[in-house]
Amino acid sequence: MILAALPEPSPFGDVLMAFLSILFEGAPYIMIGTLLSGLIDAFLPAKLLDKVLPKNKVLSTLMAGFLGLIFPVCECAVVPVIRRLVKKGLPLSCALSYMLSAPIMNPIVAVSTLTAFKEFERITGWATLGNASMTIARLSLGYLVAVTVGLIVLRFKPAQLLKASVAESIEESAIEAAHNHAPQSSFNAKLVHAFRTAMGDFLDTGMYFTIGVIITSVFNTQVDQSILDTVAANGLLAIPSIMGLAFILSLCSTSDAFIAAPMASFSMAAKLAFLVFGPMMDIKLMFMYAAVFKRRMVVAMLLGTFLLIAFLANPWMDLIQILQTTSKP
Amino acid sequence: MSGTRTLIHLISVSLLFIWSAVLLYFYYTGRVNEYLPGDGIFRPMVLVTGIGLAVMGLFNLLTMGSEVAGCEGHDHGYGGCGHDHDHDHKHPEGCGHDHSSHDHVHHEGCGHDHAHKDHKEGCCGHDHDHSHSHSTCGHDHSHSHDHSHDHHGHGILEESGWTGRLVAILILAAPITWAAFNSPDRFSANAVMNKGVYNQNYASTARADEFTLRGDGNKPSRAAPKPIPMPDAPLAAPDKFNDPAEVAKADASKPKEAQSYGSFTLEDLKQQVPQNSKGQFVLEVPEIYYTGGDLEVQRVITGQAIETVAQILPEKVNNADGHRLRIFRMLVQCCAADARPYSVPVDFGKKAPDFKEMTWVKISGTMSYEKEGDQTIPVIKATNVEETTAPDNTMIY
């Protein structure tokens, strides 16, 4: 049953159409992320993180980059989770390397990339694993960039990078920890707390997501996309421009490979840049990051990852493709 | 729970219900089919999320009194479980408290049998009051800090001033509701053009394996035993599409000339493609599109009668005499926003008939191919064109 006759298509209707479709695609993951965030806040003892992670901060940052393999989340889900983990006392360097790498270094994304680039068919056994160049290049470069950002952040104090409110709650948990308070509230109380936090986080994240999706859908339907093809043909501009596209399109990392794969006019290296940069930085993420980090930090991350990926994409793809030729029977 | 907090809580719950309602409405009316592809988990996830948000909202609605009651009226603004900013104004002296005494007072006031940290974990869990005290004393954060769009604790709605709250509520409620009521579920010609209906690359191999007319013995045929509607069973690719070197080459290059992919005969075509009562091969536009990249298929299908259903637009390239129209179908990967038009020109050999743009038409004609620039373009020489109703799936997934 449809409530009323559908309106006639119009340019404005195009925006609504694109808006809803991205919303339908993304909302499930935001819900999953915020439920996780609520549960973490209620049930994860702050000290557990300290126990599990290595004391050495460099080591723990390097490890955090792999966490996505165990806790696979896409970029919409990771932001509320990370905000919560930072408040729970996860070192910022680990938080950042997890935040940036988890949407790439995770099994769901690996499978979707393998599928989109038809790399499953190329792997016939362990010996030909190297043939999945795009998937290998994507996961490894994503990890490298994320960990690099995490290690750079080691040099800063959290208060310099985080929003005042988030930074204060870290001090808070430190004090709580020092006082050695034991969390012993009942399961029910914790559950109530988890759901309440999840609701707040969903609405927060949902608001920034909505703003990002509006901008994305305007671009997606109102701007002539063939401009991109012209730019793609230019070798020098191809990588920066496809990264700009990733930024504007704000795709989910679980499905962006399906968009990148058919872009026939772009080189593999350019697609790699698209697939690594997109999950780390895009319009909706800018808004979502602003909920955790100082504005300066968000801009610095944007520029830093952009330059890093733009310069690394080409040599990295070449490097990975060597793997392919040597491992071929 | 203070009046403000109750109100915010109720608004939050309502916002969840709005999102849930839109998701469930689109799922149950089937309108979601116009937005997300049928394969994969996209559509079921809309249902799951609709239910999930409703549950989240309902749970919060039912539990809103239970925990909070114990905190109510608590001195330190733990009342309301700690989001009320009045706290800051009422209790600037609160700065003087050290945390243990703060906790202690709370512990008693809250009336729960929780240990010290309980008010953090259980009694609505807000560490943040402490930090408010920090901010009022330690730092010179002003009043405005608390009223900025901070993500403190439970978020914008609970941590902002009323302007911020109203903006947030508006952003969360208005676009999704507006779009749900006003989305046409279809793209207009404007979007189709912006998405590149006149800028096609027929030699692309991107999704060629799904739409190639080739098949072999053990691959599903669309022709027998009875025609299967389009996107159901993608035909497997000829080896060439699976050869990494070939695909890499194809991916890396610009639009280029059609290639040879090995032998293909009229028998193969009949084997793979259903024919209608007039003996015309019933093809989808993407299938016609991809013949532009395959020399052997072209050789066989040239001059054959075909029929297809598609939407129509005026032809804007290579149409000086006005004999042509362009037909297209939208192909979707993950959601409607990434839909791309696949189009081919239709030549009438005389002044093309007038159709309102975006009209669904059934076109019969014979296949021909033209070289233009560096591509081979499939052109349908139309013998008949008539308006028709839209197919069940307006987009191909």
XYZ file of C-alpha atoms in Angstrom:
726
model
C 0.000 0.000 0.000
C 1.482 3.277 -1.030
C 0.063 6.272 0.776
C -0.214 8.676 -2.128
C 0.466 8.800 -5.828
C 4.161 9.179 -6.460
C 5.249 12.623 -7.572
C 6.539 13.191 -11.091
C 10.302 12.864 -11.468
C 12.149 16.162 -11.271
C 15.703 17.289 -10.606
C 14.730 17.791 -6.971
C 13.139 14.355 -6.902
C 16.465 12.958 -8.137
C 18.148 14.310 -5.025
C 15.492 12.739 -2.794
C 15.841 9.445 -4.620
C 19.620 9.373 -4.242
C 19.329 10.559 -0.639
C 16.992 7.761 0.387
C 18.946 5.084 -1.403
C 22.204 5.975 0.352
C 20.336 6.317 3.621
C 18.848 2.841 3.231
C 22.267 1.484 2.422
C 24.040 3.196 5.313
C 21.517 3.266 8.170
C 21.889 -0.445 8.994
C 25.593 -0.035 9.582
C 25.120 3.057 11.718
C 22.669 1.125 13.832
C 25.071 -1.771 14.245
C 27.894 0.628 15.117
C 25.899 2.538 17.703
C 24.566 -0.632 19.322
C 28.157 -1.804 19.619
C 29.127 1.550 21.032
C 26.383 1.361 23.643
C 27.361 -2.159 24.649
C 31.020 -1.195 24.874
C 30.186 1.722 27.101
C 28.071 -0.372 29.425
C 29.877 -3.670 29.547
C 33.521 -3.132 28.667
C 35.545 -2.363 31.778
C 37.897 0.515 31.050
C 40.865 -1.351 32.435
C 40.399 -4.269 30.087
C 41.845 -2.282 27.205
C 44.989 -1.550 29.190
C 45.395 -5.214 29.985
C 44.870 -6.466 26.459
C 46.988 -3.981 24.541
C 50.769 -4.150 24.739
C 52.328 -1.548 26.990
C 54.561 -0.357 24.174
C 52.538 2.288 22.373
C 54.176 1.756 18.995
C 53.459 -1.939 19.200
C 49.891 -1.392 20.315
C 49.310 1.087 17.479
C 50.595 -1.462 14.994
C 48.290 -4.076 16.495
C 45.262 -1.809 16.554
C 45.529 -1.576 12.770
C 44.573 -5.251 12.585
C 41.618 -5.033 14.945
C 39.259 -4.691 11.993
C 39.913 -8.325 11.175
C 38.313 -9.313 14.474
C 35.778 -6.471 14.768
C 34.782 -5.783 11.188
C 33.013 -2.458 10.875
C 32.557 -0.015 8.047
C 33.364 3.645 8.386
C 29.887 4.706 9.481
C 29.956 2.267 12.360
C 33.511 2.899 13.437
C 33.104 6.533 14.429
C 30.682 6.038 17.331
C 32.651 2.977 18.426
C 35.918 4.856 18.443
C 34.503 7.776 20.343
C 33.401 5.390 23.019
C 36.692 3.494 23.093
C 38.687 6.704 23.441
C 36.513 7.696 26.361
C 37.122 4.247 27.796
C 40.821 4.941 27.755
C 42.011 3.453 24.453
C 45.176 5.398 23.548
C 44.476 7.869 20.773
C 47.194 6.432 18.517
C 45.548 3.012 18.666
C 42.115 4.550 18.225
C 43.193 6.336 15.063
C 44.922 3.396 13.483
C 41.857 1.261 14.259
C 39.465 3.937 13.016
C 41.247 4.441 9.699
C 42.150 0.839 8.978
C 39.096 -1.079 10.229
C 36.839 0.019 7.344
C 39.460 -1.390 4.924
C 41.329 -4.107 6.817
C 38.323 -6.300 7.426
C 36.995 -9.568 6.012
C 33.758 -8.128 4.597
C 35.635 -5.515 2.599
C 38.184 -8.074 1.472
C 35.405 -10.287 0.103
C 33.573 -7.412 -1.591
C 36.803 -6.226 -3.208
C 37.681 -9.722 -4.362
C 34.199 -10.033 -5.844
C 34.054 -6.635 -7.495
C 37.444 -6.982 -9.124
C 36.761 -10.605 -10.033
C 39.822 -11.705 -8.174
C 38.243 -14.788 -6.668
C 38.488 -16.472 -10.025
C 42.171 -15.694 -10.234
C 43.063 -17.417 -7.010
C 43.341 -21.132 -7.596
C 45.341 -21.920 -4.498
C 47.893 -20.550 -2.082
C 50.420 -20.148 -4.856
C 48.241 -17.766 -6.819
C 47.076 -15.716 -3.852
C 49.210 -12.861 -5.132
C 46.912 -12.552 -8.130
C 44.366 -10.725 -6.010
C 46.423 -7.590 -6.536
C 43.706 -5.063 -5.880
C 42.531 -6.656 -2.657
C 46.069 -7.123 -1.353
C 47.083 -3.615 -2.353
C 43.968 -2.118 -0.808
C 44.243 -3.839 2.549
C 47.974 -3.321 2.866
C 48.026 0.325 1.822
C 45.037 1.026 4.048
C 46.881 -0.518 6.970
C 50.080 1.362 6.196
C 48.384 4.750 6.002
C 46.278 4.145 9.123
C 49.242 3.052 11.197
C 51.316 5.972 9.933
C 48.648 8.394 11.121
C 48.463 6.543 14.443
C 52.221 6.754 14.945
C 52.309 10.451 14.121
C 49.565 11.034 16.665
C 51.758 9.440 19.347
C 53.671 12.705 19.434
C 50.641 14.701 20.506
C 48.628 14.948 23.671
C 45.008 13.824 23.314
C 43.809 17.221 24.507
C 45.494 18.834 21.506
C 43.531 16.726 19.034
C 40.246 15.790 20.649
C 37.229 17.939 21.204
C 37.283 19.431 24.657
C 34.293 17.391 25.770
C 35.786 14.090 24.628
C 39.183 14.898 26.121
C 37.588 15.715 29.457
C 35.846 12.393 29.686
C 39.218 10.684 29.301
C 40.572 12.566 32.290
C 37.446 11.476 33.997
C 37.975 7.779 33.360
C 41.593 8.125 34.451
C 40.432 9.494 37.771
C 37.875 6.761 38.126
C 40.513 4.187 37.424
C 42.824 5.718 40.003
C 40.101 5.522 42.574
C 39.817 1.907 41.697
C 36.079 1.829 41.477
C 34.695 -1.514 40.585
C 31.777 -1.565 38.168
C 29.228 -3.819 39.750
C 25.888 -2.516 38.648
C 23.261 -5.007 37.647
C 23.000 -6.419 34.171
C 19.643 -4.743 33.666
C 20.951 -1.346 34.626
C 23.833 -1.813 32.219
C 21.477 -2.854 29.462
C 19.337 0.223 30.007
C 22.476 2.264 29.865
C 23.681 0.520 26.705
C 20.443 1.188 24.856
C 20.277 4.759 26.025
C 23.809 5.380 24.834
C 23.057 3.620 21.574
C 20.071 5.883 21.000
C 22.076 9.022 21.664
C 24.891 7.829 19.449
C 22.549 6.801 16.660
C 20.944 10.219 16.586
C 24.327 11.954 16.730
C 25.873 9.894 14.001
C 22.632 9.921 12.040
C 22.588 13.703 12.015
C 26.070 14.042 10.562
C 25.382 11.177 8.193
C 22.232 12.920 6.974
C 24.116 16.137 6.228
C 26.798 14.201 4.351
C 24.280 12.211 2.357
C 22.392 15.356 1.316
C 25.565 16.891 -0.113
C 26.494 13.612 -1.765
C 23.123 13.162 -3.407
C 23.115 16.700 -4.758
C 26.493 16.102 -6.362
C 25.485 12.660 -7.510
C 22.457 13.820 -9.457
C 22.948 17.508 -10.274
C 26.520 17.575 -11.543
C 27.547 16.196 -14.919
C 29.638 13.138 -14.044
C 31.349 13.056 -17.419
C 33.607 15.846 -16.209
C 35.307 13.048 -14.310
C 36.106 11.040 -17.397
C 37.892 13.983 -18.927
C 39.993 14.342 -15.812
C 40.592 10.613 -15.573
C 42.238 10.626 -18.956
C 44.889 12.997 -17.653
C 47.577 10.818 -16.058
C 48.696 13.393 -13.537
C 45.233 14.440 -12.436
C 43.666 10.988 -12.448
C 44.634 9.991 -8.913
C 43.818 13.265 -7.143
C 40.550 13.550 -9.028
C 39.362 10.013 -8.320
C 40.189 10.661 -4.662
C 38.116 13.807 -4.844
C 35.336 11.673 -6.258
C 35.644 9.193 -3.392
C 35.423 12.127 -1.013
C 32.252 13.466 -2.579
C 30.496 10.155 -3.212
C 30.879 9.073 0.439
C 30.345 5.404 -0.351
C 30.280 2.669 2.231
C 33.541 0.742 2.326
C 31.682 -2.534 2.078
C 30.352 -1.630 -1.342
C 32.652 0.975 -2.870
C 34.667 -1.639 -4.754
C 31.591 -2.311 -6.880
C 31.570 1.334 -7.897
C 35.293 1.521 -8.540
C 35.639 -1.661 -10.557
C 33.563 -0.551 -13.563
C 35.309 2.816 -13.913
C 36.997 1.771 -17.084
C 38.754 5.030 -17.727
C 40.819 4.957 -14.528
C 44.049 3.020 -13.966
C 44.371 0.349 -11.283
C 46.514 2.691 -9.180
C 43.823 5.363 -9.353
C 41.192 2.847 -8.273
C 43.454 1.811 -5.415
C 43.642 5.437 -4.276
C 39.839 5.612 -4.484
C 39.396 2.473 -2.405
C 41.887 3.447 0.288
C 41.072 7.125 0.603
C 37.281 6.784 0.409
C 36.799 4.709 3.567
C 39.090 7.049 5.508
C 37.868 10.425 4.357
C 34.677 11.635 2.760
C 32.024 14.285 3.206
C 29.888 12.404 5.669
C 32.969 11.292 7.616
C 34.198 14.878 7.891
C 31.003 15.685 9.715
C 31.180 12.541 11.788
C 34.838 13.062 12.749
C 33.984 16.575 13.852
C 32.050 14.950 16.674
C 35.262 13.499 18.100
C 38.192 15.619 16.974
C 39.104 19.275 16.917
C 38.452 20.863 13.561
C 42.170 21.439 13.018
C 42.829 17.755 13.553
C 40.164 16.751 11.028
C 41.669 19.036 8.391
C 45.190 17.794 9.175
C 44.037 14.175 8.832
C 42.316 14.987 5.563
C 45.397 16.607 4.033
C 47.798 14.056 5.484
C 45.967 10.971 4.250
C 45.261 12.634 0.904
C 48.921 13.362 0.201
C 50.117 10.023 1.552
C 47.706 8.019 -0.572
C 48.126 10.201 -3.662
C 51.891 9.667 -3.618
C 51.845 6.016 -2.604
C 49.077 4.665 -4.867
C 51.192 4.265 -8.000
C 54.372 2.755 -6.526
C 52.272 0.573 -4.199
C 50.222 -0.898 -7.036
C 53.425 -1.596 -8.983
C 54.926 -3.257 -5.947
C 51.932 -5.505 -5.391
C 51.788 -6.438 -9.039
C 55.348 -7.772 -8.815
C 53.900 -10.231 -6.327
C 51.427 -11.283 -8.951
C 53.954 -12.079 -11.653
C 56.333 -13.935 -9.367
C 53.653 -16.104 -7.836
C 52.115 -17.088 -11.153
C 52.778 -20.695 -12.063
C 14.003 13.007 35.654
C 13.722 16.671 34.996
C 11.169 18.031 32.590
C 13.762 18.950 29.998
C 15.353 15.563 30.141
C 12.050 13.800 29.833
C 11.230 15.899 26.812
C 14.586 15.235 25.163
C 14.266 11.548 25.895
C 10.827 11.441 24.327
C 12.005 13.390 21.298
C 14.943 11.004 20.876
C 12.620 8.029 21.012
C 10.277 9.678 18.491
C 13.172 10.300 16.118
C 14.077 6.613 16.253
C 10.446 5.771 15.521
C 10.416 8.109 12.518
C 13.495 6.459 11.037
C 12.119 3.045 11.818
C 8.753 3.894 10.267
C 10.322 5.141 7.035
C 12.510 2.050 6.713
C 9.647 -0.340 7.437
C 7.246 1.535 5.192
C 9.633 1.382 2.261
C 10.349 -2.259 2.933
C 6.757 -3.396 3.221
C 5.384 -1.365 0.310
C 8.150 -2.780 -1.842
C 9.235 0.733 -2.694
C 12.656 -0.192 -1.406
C 13.013 -2.288 -4.568
C 13.480 0.917 -6.529
C 16.366 1.905 -4.274
C 18.384 -1.197 -3.485
C 19.315 -4.290 -5.467
C 17.592 -7.579 -4.732
C 20.690 -9.693 -4.476
C 22.892 -9.361 -1.457
C 21.709 -8.296 1.959
C 20.701 -4.745 1.133
C 16.921 -5.085 1.259
C 16.719 -7.434 4.269
C 19.014 -5.056 6.124
C 16.417 -2.315 5.709
C 13.881 -4.556 7.434
C 16.335 -5.509 10.173
C 17.219 -1.879 10.789
C 13.585 -0.805 10.814
C 12.828 -3.405 13.459
C 16.067 -2.712 15.318
C 15.396 0.993 15.629
C 11.826 0.362 16.725
C 13.080 -2.002 19.413
C 15.736 0.478 20.483
C 13.119 3.213 20.716
C 10.605 1.048 22.527
C 13.165 -0.203 25.007
C 14.231 3.333 25.803
C 10.642 4.430 26.102
C 9.743 1.654 28.526
C 12.851 2.025 30.642
C 12.928 5.771 30.769
C 11.459 5.951 34.257
C 12.988 2.924 35.870
C 16.609 3.811 36.301
C 16.267 7.494 36.398
C 13.865 7.597 39.293
C 16.580 6.911 41.795
C 18.658 9.743 40.526
C 15.958 12.286 40.516
C 16.444 15.464 42.377
C 19.926 14.573 43.172
C 22.003 17.491 44.264
C 24.792 17.206 41.890
C 22.898 17.222 38.766
C 23.181 13.531 38.662
C 19.534 14.005 38.705
C 18.443 13.554 35.195
C 21.413 11.380 35.050
C 23.629 14.066 34.369
C 22.866 15.863 31.255
C 21.261 18.882 32.571
C 23.310 21.857 32.205
C 21.513 23.711 34.804
C 23.910 21.771 36.873
C 26.688 24.062 35.889
C 24.828 27.150 36.747
C 23.338 25.949 39.928
C 26.435 24.459 41.328
C 29.463 26.447 40.530
C 30.663 25.702 44.027
C 30.583 22.106 42.983
C 34.041 22.857 41.762
C 35.251 22.637 45.227
C 34.219 19.063 45.584
C 36.699 16.417 45.117
C 35.535 13.444 43.274
C 35.253 11.031 46.054
C 32.872 13.169 47.995
C 30.960 13.792 44.865
C 30.627 10.116 44.310
C 29.692 9.518 47.833
C 26.872 11.960 47.866
C 25.637 10.558 44.709
C 25.799 7.080 45.999
C 23.433 7.861 48.777
C 21.194 10.140 46.886
C 20.773 7.753 44.082
C 19.423 5.177 46.377
C 20.695 2.310 44.305
C 22.608 -0.418 45.802
C 25.359 0.306 43.420
C 28.933 0.672 44.280
C 30.721 3.913 43.769
C 31.037 3.762 40.108
C 27.455 2.806 39.712
C 26.092 6.087 38.820
C 28.486 6.003 35.975
C 27.591 2.584 34.770
C 24.119 2.082 35.932
C 22.508 5.235 37.027
C 22.340 6.427 33.490
C 25.983 6.412 33.353
C 27.280 9.794 33.190
C 30.796 10.479 33.802
C 30.241 13.815 32.328
C 29.083 15.673 35.283
C 32.462 15.354 36.671
C 33.892 16.862 33.631
C 31.472 19.654 33.870
C 32.803 20.405 37.218
C 36.218 20.289 35.691
C 35.251 22.679 33.094
C 33.614 25.104 35.386
C 36.579 25.191 37.667
C 39.710 23.953 36.093
C 39.374 25.329 32.648
C 37.961 28.579 31.742
C 35.298 27.033 29.639
C 32.367 29.247 29.559
C 28.714 28.591 29.541
C 28.820 28.646 25.777
C 30.989 25.584 25.797
C 28.242 23.558 27.238
C 25.815 24.878 24.759
C 27.860 24.296 21.677
C 27.181 21.286 19.522
C 29.126 19.101 21.723
C 29.141 15.425 21.676
C 29.180 15.025 25.219
C 27.710 11.896 26.548
C 24.430 11.139 24.976
C 24.948 13.590 22.264
C 23.761 16.651 20.577
C 20.220 16.484 21.762
C 21.183 16.288 25.380
C 24.241 18.440 25.378
C 23.290 21.391 23.260
C 21.354 24.527 23.891
C 17.880 24.781 22.494
C 19.008 26.238 19.175
C 21.393 23.342 18.685
C 18.760 20.872 19.732
C 16.206 22.275 17.322
C 18.671 22.212 14.435
C 19.628 18.631 15.257
C 16.008 17.528 15.539
C 15.224 19.230 12.258
C 18.129 17.571 10.458
C 17.196 14.180 11.856
C 13.498 14.422 11.183
C 12.909 16.643 8.174
C 15.029 15.304 5.281
C 14.074 11.657 5.768
C 10.378 12.438 6.187
C 10.363 14.888 3.325
C 12.137 12.435 1.070
C 9.820 9.589 2.081
C 6.769 11.607 1.084
C 8.179 13.278 -1.990
C 10.584 10.866 -3.593
C 9.327 9.899 -7.033
C 11.113 6.494 -6.836
C 12.502 7.228 -10.295
C 15.181 9.418 -11.728
C 14.336 12.271 -14.076
C 16.020 12.849 -17.416
C 18.199 15.383 -15.671
C 19.897 12.778 -13.468
C 20.165 10.271 -16.318
C 21.999 12.849 -18.427
C 24.261 13.890 -15.575
C 25.072 10.253 -15.008
C 26.373 10.005 -18.551
C 23.692 8.632 -20.867
C 25.441 10.228 -23.863
C 28.901 9.246 -22.744
C 29.157 5.521 -23.247
C 32.006 3.072 -23.548
C 30.749 0.075 -25.488
C 34.028 -1.830 -25.380
C 34.076 -1.815 -21.589
C 34.408 -5.205 -19.959
C 33.322 -3.993 -16.538
C 30.140 -6.017 -16.144
C 30.331 -7.680 -19.519
C 30.253 -11.136 -18.000
C 26.735 -10.503 -16.744
C 25.389 -9.343 -20.066
C 27.388 -11.071 -22.745
C 25.330 -13.154 -25.143
C 27.908 -15.875 -24.951
C 27.489 -19.028 -22.976
C 28.627 -22.598 -23.191
C 27.128 -26.015 -22.588
C 27.019 -25.868 -18.820
C 25.959 -22.268 -18.502
C 22.342 -21.239 -18.141
C 20.587 -20.316 -21.320
C 17.923 -17.684 -21.350
C 16.335 -19.175 -24.432
C 15.378 -22.617 -23.182
C 13.324 -24.133 -21.774
C 11.450 -20.893 -21.304
C 12.543 -17.308 -21.241
C 13.805 -16.141 -17.890
C 13.350 -12.475 -17.092
C 16.501 -10.484 -17.238
C 18.756 -10.145 -14.275
C 18.066 -13.531 -12.762
C 20.845 -15.686 -13.993
C 23.924 -13.818 -15.088
C 25.670 -15.716 -17.805
C 29.144 -16.762 -16.962
C 31.921 -15.066 -18.811
C 34.002 -16.454 -21.609
C 37.503 -17.253 -20.508
C 38.814 -14.010 -21.775
C 36.887 -12.058 -19.135
C 38.372 -14.243 -16.451
C 41.921 -13.911 -17.627
C 43.533 -11.478 -15.179
C 45.913 -10.105 -17.756
C 43.086 -9.357 -20.176
C 40.898 -7.791 -17.543
C 43.746 -5.712 -16.195
C 44.519 -4.566 -19.710
C 40.905 -3.721 -20.340
C 40.515 -1.976 -17.008
C 43.553 0.134 -17.479
C 42.771 1.393 -20.938
C 40.424 3.989 -22.291
C 37.459 3.305 -24.565
C 38.813 1.196 -27.330
C 37.960 -0.983 -30.225
C 35.858 -4.081 -30.050
C 37.813 -7.279 -29.590
C 37.670 -10.830 -30.717
C 36.592 -13.305 -28.061
C 36.486 -16.549 -30.054
C 33.877 -18.192 -32.236
C 30.191 -17.405 -31.911
C 27.414 -18.599 -34.183
C 23.744 -17.913 -34.840
C 23.051 -21.222 -33.086
C 24.813 -19.908 -29.984
C 22.675 -16.807 -30.124
C 19.469 -18.830 -30.412
C 20.689 -21.034 -27.609
C 21.208 -18.101 -25.281
C 18.587 -15.533 -26.147
C 14.815 -16.053 -26.098
C 12.850 -15.107 -29.181
C 9.360 -13.669 -29.252
C 6.489 -14.903 -31.441
C 7.789 -12.866 -34.374
C 11.180 -14.524 -34.073
C 12.798 -11.367 -32.766
C 15.538 -11.816 -30.197
C 14.386 -10.283 -26.919
C 17.347 -8.414 -25.484
C 17.997 -6.002 -22.668
C 19.763 -2.760 -23.413
C 22.927 -3.712 -21.459
C 23.142 -6.880 -23.557
C 22.935 -4.822 -26.727
C 25.428 -2.409 -25.216
C 28.044 -5.077 -24.618
C 27.770 -6.480 -28.122
C 29.599 -3.292 -29.084
C 32.782 -4.764 -27.641
C 32.581 -8.251 -29.116
C 33.414 -8.712 -32.804
C 32.058 -12.247 -33.271
C 28.761 -11.513 -31.575
C 28.432 -8.417 -33.742
C 29.026 -10.406 -36.894
C 26.252 -12.840 -35.978
C 23.717 -10.385 -34.658
C 24.092 -7.754 -37.365
C 20.887 -7.677 -39.400
C 19.009 -9.847 -36.880
C 15.610 -8.657 -35.656
C 15.550 -7.769 -31.994
C 13.112 -6.377 -29.483
C 13.796 -4.495 -26.301
C 12.041 -2.448 -23.626
C 13.701 0.722 -22.406
C 13.245 4.372 -21.604
C 13.650 7.001 -24.243
C 15.520 10.283 -24.523
C 16.254 12.576 -27.447
C 19.555 11.779 -29.165
C 22.089 14.527 -28.698
C 25.154 13.128 -30.410
C 25.578 12.415 -34.111
C 21.985 13.293 -34.886
C 22.111 16.218 -37.312
C 19.158 14.939 -39.346
C 17.007 14.214 -36.309
C 16.493 10.564 -37.297
C 17.582 9.209 -33.967
C 16.457 8.710 -30.415
C 18.410 7.186 -27.548
C 17.135 4.371 -25.351
C 18.621 3.429 -21.999
C 18.276 1.327 -18.881
C 19.739 2.164 -15.482
C 22.146 -0.345 -13.965
C 22.607 -0.409 -10.209
C 25.480 -1.855 -8.208
C 24.637 -1.160 -4.569
C 21.987 1.541 -4.380
C 20.063 3.775 -6.737
C 22.487 6.630 -6.155
C 25.173 4.731 -8.033
C 22.867 3.823 -10.949
C 24.482 4.358 -14.337
C 22.619 4.574 -17.648
C 23.496 2.049 -20.357
C 22.284 3.432 -23.646
C 22.256 2.814 -27.384
C 21.048 4.984 -30.258
C 17.947 4.026 -32.275
C 17.812 5.085 -35.913
C 14.428 5.532 -37.645
C 15.781 6.305 -41.101
C 13.380 9.246 -41.184
C 12.319 11.940 -38.746
C 12.223 10.246 -35.357
C 8.782 10.080 -33.724
C 7.979 12.363 -30.841
C 8.067 10.826 -27.400
C 7.981 12.534 -24.087
C 11.423 11.991 -22.589
C 11.723 9.069 -20.175
C 8.730 7.294 -21.733
C 8.929 3.499 -21.567
C 8.884 2.047 -25.071
C 9.045 -1.327 -26.732
C 11.280 -1.113 -29.747
C 11.684 -3.625 -32.550
C 14.381 -3.304 -35.145
C 17.458 -4.818 -36.660
C 20.936 -4.565 -35.251
C 23.669 -2.668 -36.991
C 27.044 -1.327 -35.964
C 28.797 1.923 -36.731
C 32.331 2.982 -36.219
C 32.554 6.306 -34.552
C 35.831 7.705 -33.321
C 37.587 4.850 -31.589
C 34.532 2.781 -30.727
C 32.015 0.530 -32.405
C 28.498 1.630 -31.539
C 25.500 -0.689 -31.639
C 22.650 1.062 -33.454
C 19.113 -0.302 -33.609
C 17.475 0.365 -36.990
C 13.952 0.708 -35.724
C 11.061 -0.962 -37.495
C 8.482 -0.348 -34.810
C 8.224 1.613 -31.609
C 5.330 1.794 -29.215
C 4.727 3.104 -25.742
C 4.604 0.444 -23.048
C 4.324 0.081 -19.304
C 7.395 0.104 -17.096
C 8.772 -3.346 -16.245
C 8.623 -4.635 -12.671
C 12.224 -3.758 -12.075
C 12.745 -0.318 -13.567
C 16.436 -0.616 -12.802
C 18.640 -3.580 -13.593
C 20.688 -4.859 -10.697
